[in-house]
Amino acid sequence: MKKSDPDLDPDDWAELRALGHRMLDDAFDGLETLRERPVWQRLPPRLRAEFREKLPHQGQPAAEAYADYLRLVAPYATGNTHPRFMGWVHGGGTAPGMLAEMLAGALNANLGGRDHAPIEVERQVIAWAAEMLGLPAECSGLLVTGTSLANFIGVLVARCAALGAACRRSGLGAAPLTAYASTAAHACIPRALDMCGLGSEALRRIATGPAGRIDLAALEAAIARDRAAGNRPFLVIGTAGTVDIGAVDDLASLAALCRREGLWFHVDGAFGAMLALSEKHRPLLAGIEAADSVAFDFHKWAQVPYDAGCILVRDSAAHRAAFAQPAPYLQGETRGLAGGQPWPCDFGPDLSRGFRALKVWLTLKIFGAGRLGEVVERTIELAHLLAGRIDAEPALERMAPVALNIVCFRFVAAADPGVDLDALNAAIVADLQEGGIAAPSTTRIRGRLAIRAAIVNHRTRSADIEALVEAVLRIGKARAAAAA
Ligand SMILES: *Cc1c(COP(=O)(O)O)cnc(C)c1O
């Protein structure tokens, strides 16, 4: 775009403002009419090819670039805003969350440090999170990309607490640290052990009982075995809401065990920690308030737009000791903009940090913990509705107990006993997704492929559950008949 002033502000503010209003109207229209569109559609190859262009040296009018966005990007997103998106564990986002993203963009605040109100917004959000989970008000925390990074930070703080801050200079040497989590723990947990230099084999995977919760006796035995072998147990990671079936480990017993054994107790509550928003389901989390650190997401069950993960650490001094790094140009002061210590950059790996906190703050202010808790309750009810439909339908088999909001099942009514049910159900899921009908995902339960419906989206209703069941039966029967 040619322009008389050298800065990047528009030559014609009125023109860009009008375009901005149109963008906002289009975005609202998109949210209001979600149900009329496919859940997901694949980006066609001819459009995908347009993402292979060379770096533009000459700009183009904003309206033209926006037209490209409308044509190439908006129709082909993940689909997790849609009420029939049930894949993985994705939050649905909200209209106020969308507006908060826009406001944050206008401020362009950097929350690495310094003395400004956006950091107070983040501190408020961290204090609310601690209050929600029953952790002390003095605990420290950060908003990060997601629970993967939050878990990594938890592991790093635990490692530093076990070895002393000197390990940040001298490295790990041959420290034989060992950590423990159930076999149902998320894949980012072994990766956190890997990334922190201990290696993923330092994580002992403990068997789960029939309800998918960590087997406490097996855990104690593994710790004793490691001690006897000269290893140094330092960390137990409990899961609140396993990613496959939504099981919540017995956090109170894990907390007691960690206290007895002198181990750091970290909880991965990626989505399950949001049970705290519901009076009815909060008791499932009993013991989380005794954790040394908790990682969870606001972008899943709490419906804040991506991305918004959170780490809370009970002992803020231990948290800071794991990350603080003095640098002359980051010198804090008692006056002026360089005041406001302690700074968020001393509690995690990022220096520059965006204003994620605004969308969380506004979401909590606008909906209140109460309305978000109702969403948690309703999605759990819908999961039980789905489980009931499956149990009443001979062509379908439920494959796991419904602990929370995740239902694993599959189509089993193939007349030919030789039919590969894994392949058949994988094909059903792909058909549902490619047809834009619904987007469940798949998992494996005791070696068998399951259709996995995680009901997370606040827009999902009972009619959407019915539509999923009806489509699975229709596609399953057609495919089974064609294969016979
Ligand atoms: C989603 C999830 C994660 C990873 O969280 P991200 O926000 O995707 O990084 C970790 N643990 C569990 C149990 C999860 O469900």
XYZ file of C-alpha atoms and ligand atoms in Angstrom:
499
model
C 0.000 0.000 0.000
C 1.434 3.403 -1.053
C 1.228 5.933 1.668
C 2.310 9.496 2.277
C 3.454 9.071 5.936
C 6.242 6.614 6.639
C 4.495 5.038 9.646
C 2.210 2.032 9.355
C -0.967 3.791 10.411
C -3.657 4.037 7.724
C -3.703 6.999 5.368
C -7.451 6.857 5.488
C -8.566 5.994 8.996
C -12.247 6.094 8.035
C -11.713 3.521 5.318
C -9.872 1.048 7.592
C -12.364 1.669 10.379
C -15.209 0.746 7.990
C -13.330 -2.431 7.049
C -12.805 -3.192 10.743
C -16.541 -2.861 11.380
C -17.217 -5.211 8.490
C -14.726 -7.747 9.897
C -16.450 -7.619 13.256
C -19.890 -8.029 11.662
C -18.649 -10.977 9.601
C -17.140 -12.601 12.702
C -20.418 -12.187 14.622
C -22.375 -13.547 11.640
C -20.021 -16.531 11.626
C -20.706 -17.301 15.277
C -24.458 -16.728 14.977
C -24.854 -19.064 12.015
C -22.435 -21.826 13.067
C -25.105 -24.534 13.073
C -25.933 -23.987 9.424
C -22.428 -24.851 8.308
C -20.388 -28.065 8.183
C -18.403 -28.779 11.339
C -15.239 -29.046 9.271
C -14.258 -29.079 5.639
C -10.908 -29.853 4.171
C -8.983 -27.046 2.529
C -9.161 -27.936 -1.189
C -5.730 -28.551 -2.807
C -6.171 -25.682 -5.275
C -6.643 -23.268 -2.365
C -3.905 -24.894 -0.295
C -1.525 -24.154 -3.180
C -2.126 -20.443 -2.633
C -0.269 -20.742 0.695
C 2.967 -21.440 -1.168
C 3.476 -17.898 -2.453
C 6.716 -15.949 -2.157
C 7.127 -13.302 0.522
C 5.190 -10.213 -0.632
C 7.450 -7.178 -0.944
C 4.747 -4.887 -2.169
C 1.725 -4.657 0.123
C -1.873 -4.830 -1.038
C -5.007 -3.009 0.140
C -6.268 -4.329 3.469
C -9.675 -5.093 1.910
C -8.008 -7.404 -0.610
C -5.990 -9.213 2.054
C -9.192 -9.607 4.052
C -10.958 -11.057 1.010
C -8.182 -13.684 0.874
C -8.764 -14.463 4.548
C -12.504 -14.933 3.919
C -11.848 -17.151 0.906
C -8.852 -19.186 2.101
C -8.876 -19.293 5.886
C -12.196 -18.731 7.638
C -14.171 -21.602 6.034
C -11.419 -24.154 6.659
C -10.643 -23.793 10.371
C -10.599 -26.618 12.944
C -14.333 -26.412 13.565
C -14.129 -26.485 17.345
C -16.520 -23.542 17.598
C -19.228 -25.818 16.156
C -21.668 -27.587 18.525
C -21.027 -30.966 16.876
C -17.244 -30.773 17.267
C -16.516 -33.523 19.789
C -12.962 -34.456 18.863
C -10.018 -34.505 21.225
C -10.797 -32.042 24.052
C -11.330 -28.641 22.435
C -13.071 -25.616 23.887
C -15.646 -23.760 21.822
C -14.658 -20.153 22.469
C -17.182 -17.366 23.050
C -18.143 -14.052 21.472
C -16.840 -12.033 24.455
C -13.608 -14.018 24.204
C -13.338 -12.985 20.571
C -13.841 -9.329 21.507
C -11.218 -9.611 24.241
C -8.689 -10.812 21.645
C -9.411 -7.695 19.620
C -9.026 -5.397 22.627
C -5.758 -7.083 23.598
C -4.539 -6.518 20.054
C -5.299 -2.810 20.330
C -3.256 -2.451 23.538
C -0.377 -4.603 22.250
C 0.836 -5.008 25.826
C 3.986 -6.974 26.668
C 3.466 -8.862 29.917
C 7.043 -9.972 30.455
C 7.403 -7.318 33.131
C 7.304 -3.640 34.103
C 4.620 -1.727 35.946
C 1.301 -1.623 34.094
C -2.333 -2.633 34.512
C -2.337 -5.607 32.100
C 0.023 -7.422 34.534
C -2.461 -6.742 37.328
C -5.105 -8.389 35.141
C -2.921 -11.507 34.911
C -2.217 -11.455 38.662
C -5.947 -11.226 39.278
C -6.575 -14.211 36.996
C -3.877 -16.243 38.780
C -5.407 -15.358 42.167
C -8.862 -16.394 40.893
C -7.428 -19.671 39.620
C -5.839 -20.341 43.019
C -9.117 -19.498 44.776
C -11.018 -21.787 42.435
C -8.723 -24.740 43.183
C -8.285 -24.006 46.870
C -4.588 -23.141 46.655
C -3.216 -20.392 48.897
C -3.602 -16.805 47.719
C 0.193 -16.325 47.865
C 0.884 -18.963 45.242
C 2.478 -17.829 41.989
C 1.455 -18.601 38.467
C 1.513 -17.693 34.811
C -0.714 -17.901 31.803
C 1.067 -19.874 29.100
C 0.227 -21.423 25.738
C -1.317 -24.570 27.185
C -1.065 -27.405 29.655
C 1.846 -28.945 27.740
C 3.996 -25.953 28.627
C 2.424 -25.612 32.073
C 3.324 -29.232 32.860
C 6.858 -28.597 31.607
C 7.178 -25.615 33.943
C 5.850 -27.724 36.833
C 8.464 -30.413 36.154
C 11.252 -27.804 35.911
C 10.296 -26.234 39.240
C 10.115 -29.674 40.881
C 13.524 -30.595 39.443
C 15.069 -27.369 40.716
C 13.489 -27.884 44.141
C 14.944 -31.409 44.305
C 18.477 -30.572 43.133
C 18.810 -26.995 44.343
C 19.109 -23.950 42.096
C 22.794 -24.771 41.459
C 21.608 -27.344 38.895
C 20.689 -24.422 36.663
C 24.398 -23.638 36.311
C 26.052 -27.009 36.664
C 23.491 -29.111 34.816
C 22.032 -32.397 35.924
C 25.175 -34.490 35.989
C 24.056 -38.042 36.547
C 21.266 -37.126 38.979
C 19.153 -40.297 39.117
C 15.847 -38.474 39.533
C 12.698 -40.476 38.888
C 9.114 -39.307 38.427
C 5.789 -41.152 38.461
C 2.527 -40.880 36.547
C -0.088 -43.347 35.398
C -0.069 -45.019 32.011
C -3.059 -42.795 31.181
C -1.048 -39.582 31.716
C -0.876 -37.278 28.697
C 1.970 -37.670 26.195
C 3.301 -34.216 27.113
C 4.371 -35.589 30.540
C 7.131 -37.924 29.290
C 8.098 -35.151 26.870
C 8.427 -32.714 29.791
C 10.871 -35.152 31.449
C 12.682 -35.409 28.125
C 12.844 -31.625 27.608
C 14.117 -31.021 31.136
C 17.107 -33.265 30.451
C 16.157 -36.216 32.647
C 14.943 -38.306 29.725
C 11.472 -39.733 29.301
C 12.610 -43.019 30.866
C 12.944 -41.180 34.178
C 9.137 -41.256 34.161
C 7.793 -44.482 35.622
C 4.421 -45.319 34.100
C 2.184 -46.802 36.779
C -0.733 -49.083 35.913
C -4.304 -47.875 36.296
C -7.183 -49.651 38.011
C -10.475 -50.483 36.289
C -11.748 -46.902 36.586
C -8.642 -45.583 34.823
C -7.143 -44.105 38.019
C -3.538 -44.612 39.060
C -2.976 -47.777 41.119
C -1.699 -46.438 44.457
C -0.182 -49.717 45.660
C 1.722 -50.100 42.380
C 2.910 -46.492 42.749
C 4.226 -47.075 46.285
C 5.963 -50.248 45.151
C 7.628 -48.451 42.238
C 8.893 -45.677 44.520
C 10.284 -48.243 46.982
C 11.928 -50.150 44.133
C 13.616 -46.981 42.866
C 14.851 -46.029 46.314
C 16.270 -49.532 46.817
C 18.043 -49.254 43.446
C 19.711 -45.980 44.471
C 17.445 -43.753 42.365
C 15.990 -40.536 43.680
C 12.206 -40.244 43.417
C 11.292 -36.536 43.265
C 7.924 -36.057 41.600
C 4.470 -37.607 41.323
C 2.116 -36.340 38.638
C -1.571 -36.956 39.182
C -4.069 -36.490 36.379
C -7.428 -34.807 36.893
C -9.288 -35.877 33.770
C -7.300 -38.346 31.683
C -7.356 -37.545 28.022
C -8.706 -40.944 26.928
C -11.652 -41.504 29.295
C -11.686 -38.552 31.710
C -10.634 -40.449 34.852
C -9.571 -38.398 37.884
C -6.770 -39.897 39.979
C -7.308 -40.092 43.737
C -5.610 -36.753 44.344
C -6.058 -36.755 48.133
C -4.251 -40.086 48.455
C -1.538 -38.932 46.066
C -1.078 -35.754 48.118
C -0.770 -37.788 51.333
C 1.683 -40.192 49.719
C 3.834 -37.306 48.435
C 3.866 -35.706 51.871
C 4.941 -39.022 53.458
C 7.621 -39.645 50.861
C 8.842 -36.047 50.569
C 7.951 -35.799 46.864
C 6.729 -32.883 44.757
C 3.043 -33.313 43.881
C 2.057 -31.922 40.494
C -1.436 -32.219 39.028
C -2.175 -32.232 35.307
C -5.722 -30.910 35.352
C -5.742 -29.798 31.714
C -9.523 -29.889 31.451
C -10.511 -31.705 34.659
C -9.411 -28.865 36.942
C -12.430 -26.936 35.663
C -14.640 -29.332 37.637
C -13.841 -26.858 40.390
C -16.317 -24.470 38.728
C -19.171 -26.837 39.571
C -20.392 -27.281 43.154
C -21.722 -30.660 42.169
C -18.542 -32.093 40.649
C -15.903 -30.264 42.689
C -15.581 -33.123 45.230
C -13.950 -35.234 42.483
C -10.934 -32.935 42.791
C -10.490 -33.364 46.547
C -6.760 -33.188 47.252
C -5.895 -30.802 44.413
C -5.662 -28.010 46.995
C -2.673 -29.850 48.499
C -0.716 -29.926 45.220
C 2.675 -28.243 44.929
C 1.804 -27.238 41.388
C -1.188 -27.509 39.066
C -1.321 -27.180 35.285
C -4.591 -26.624 33.458
C -6.214 -24.914 30.502
C -8.740 -22.131 30.298
C -9.088 -22.882 26.576
C -10.775 -26.266 27.028
C -13.745 -26.566 29.391
C -13.696 -22.879 30.417
C -14.297 -21.849 26.766
C -11.655 -19.098 26.628
C -10.341 -18.763 23.050
C -6.992 -20.398 22.259
C -4.497 -20.246 23.682
C -4.768 -19.987 27.462
C -2.989 -22.491 29.688
C -2.140 -21.881 33.327
C 0.492 -23.007 35.825
C 0.066 -22.447 39.568
C 2.888 -23.088 42.029
C 2.243 -23.185 45.774
C 5.740 -22.020 46.773
C 6.378 -18.852 44.795
C 10.014 -18.705 45.965
C 10.670 -22.175 44.553
C 8.923 -21.131 41.346
C 11.051 -18.010 40.975
C 14.255 -19.851 41.859
C 13.718 -22.084 38.835
C 13.566 -19.237 36.302
C 14.748 -15.834 37.565
C 17.662 -14.533 35.555
C 19.157 -11.153 36.350
C 20.103 -9.040 33.330
C 21.264 -5.427 33.400
C 18.739 -4.247 30.829
C 15.939 -5.955 32.786
C 16.855 -4.277 36.058
C 13.756 -3.712 38.173
C 13.336 -0.355 39.878
C 11.262 0.959 42.740
C 9.907 3.844 40.644
C 8.752 4.400 37.094
C 7.802 1.897 34.441
C 10.604 -0.471 35.504
C 8.879 -1.028 38.868
C 6.234 -3.612 39.636
C 8.463 -6.526 40.728
C 8.257 -9.468 40.690
C 7.903 -9.729 36.937
C 6.279 -12.630 35.108
C 9.467 -13.224 33.077
C 11.076 -14.526 36.288
C 8.511 -17.344 36.554
C 8.801 -19.008 33.179
C 10.867 -19.310 30.003
C 9.276 -16.399 28.087
C 10.491 -12.814 28.228
C 8.035 -11.158 25.856
C 4.510 -12.298 26.636
C 1.177 -11.296 25.126
C -1.976 -10.241 26.936
C -3.616 -13.704 27.179
C -4.932 -12.697 30.559
C -7.476 -10.236 29.141
C -9.662 -12.884 27.493
C -9.587 -14.999 30.671
C -10.364 -12.012 32.898
C -13.246 -10.821 30.699
C -14.617 -14.364 30.328
C -14.684 -14.809 34.119
C -16.115 -11.320 34.688
C -18.821 -11.633 32.039
C -19.973 -15.211 32.661
C -18.880 -15.656 36.254
C -17.606 -18.954 37.592
C -21.265 -19.969 37.988
C -22.227 -19.949 34.299
C -19.007 -21.698 33.310
C -19.696 -24.310 35.982
C -23.144 -24.850 34.453
C -21.475 -25.553 31.121
C -19.272 -28.157 32.813
C -22.354 -29.766 34.360
C -24.394 -29.696 31.163
C -21.640 -31.258 29.051
C -21.323 -34.063 31.616
C -25.104 -34.603 31.443
C -24.910 -34.729 27.642
C -22.129 -37.337 27.883
C -24.382 -39.462 30.077
C -27.237 -38.952 27.613
C -24.946 -40.210 24.846
C -23.839 -43.174 26.970
C -27.492 -44.058 27.629
C -28.299 -43.925 23.885
C -25.329 -46.195 23.155
C -26.246 -48.658 25.892
C -29.797 -48.909 24.526
C -28.621 -49.511 20.974
C -27.539 -53.084 20.122
C -25.518 -51.893 17.107
C -23.273 -49.849 19.405
C -20.947 -50.901 22.200
C -19.682 -48.616 24.922
C -15.989 -49.182 25.572
C -15.230 -47.303 28.776
C -17.011 -45.955 31.830
C -18.111 -42.328 31.522
C -16.198 -40.634 34.321
C -16.840 -37.088 33.091
C -17.642 -35.784 29.635
C -15.897 -38.331 27.402
C -17.708 -41.269 25.813
C -15.830 -44.049 24.015
C -17.869 -46.454 21.911
C -17.998 -48.213 18.612
C -20.243 -49.621 15.946
C -20.363 -53.426 16.220
C -23.309 -54.531 14.044
C -21.354 -56.026 11.184
C -23.110 -59.178 9.992
C -19.853 -60.623 8.686
C -17.784 -61.690 11.736
C -14.622 -61.244 9.641
C -15.111 -57.477 9.387
C -12.248 -55.453 10.843
C -14.123 -53.328 13.390
C -11.107 -51.068 13.967
C -10.991 -50.138 10.281
C -14.784 -49.850 10.071
C -14.970 -47.433 13.009
C -12.003 -45.398 11.798
C -13.824 -45.055 8.466
C -17.043 -43.999 10.227
C -15.162 -41.229 12.039
C -13.475 -40.041 8.841
C -16.856 -40.061 7.040
C -18.442 -38.023 9.844
C -15.628 -35.481 9.688
C -15.386 -35.249 5.897
C -19.170 -35.035 5.598
C -19.107 -32.058 7.969
C -21.713 -33.881 10.109
C -19.841 -34.196 13.392
C -16.226 -34.350 14.490
C -15.524 -37.002 17.109
C -11.987 -38.396 17.211
C -10.649 -41.885 17.922
C -8.614 -43.554 20.644
C -7.541 -47.091 21.493
C -8.998 -48.837 24.519
C -7.335 -52.145 25.415
C -5.987 -52.345 21.894
C -9.329 -51.712 20.172
C -10.192 -48.592 18.216
C -12.956 -46.521 19.782
C -14.956 -43.550 18.551
C -14.282 -40.907 21.152
C -16.759 -38.101 21.770
C -15.560 -35.450 24.214
C -18.440 -33.110 24.991
C -16.712 -29.826 25.798
C -18.424 -27.161 23.699
C -20.965 -24.955 25.513
C -23.079 -24.892 22.314
C -23.646 -28.656 22.180
C -27.266 -29.699 22.803
C -29.122 -32.994 23.059
C -30.117 -32.712 19.363
C -26.407 -32.753 18.488
C -25.919 -35.936 20.521
C -28.878 -37.491 18.689
C -27.452 -36.405 15.328
C -24.126 -38.077 16.171
C -25.751 -41.385 17.143
C -28.030 -41.351 14.109
C -25.126 -40.661 11.736
C -22.869 -43.344 13.269
C -25.671 -45.909 12.880
C -26.487 -44.833 9.318
C -22.874 -44.795 8.115
C -21.975 -47.945 10.062
C -24.869 -49.913 8.586
C -24.170 -48.716 5.039
C -20.472 -49.573 5.325
C -21.129 -52.938 6.970
C -23.638 -53.805 4.221
C -21.185 -52.781 1.495
C -18.428 -54.891 3.070
C -20.647 -58.000 3.377
C -5.119 -31.367 26.516
C -4.326 -32.014 27.564
C -2.976 -31.704 27.745
C -2.238 -30.786 26.815
O -2.761 -29.497 26.928
P -2.494 -28.410 25.794
O -3.264 -27.239 26.251
O -3.054 -29.012 24.532
O -1.040 -28.193 25.700
C -2.301 -32.279 28.793
N -2.921 -33.141 29.626
C -4.218 -33.483 29.479
C -4.844 -34.435 30.445
C -4.958 -32.928 28.431
O -6.255 -33.248 28.275
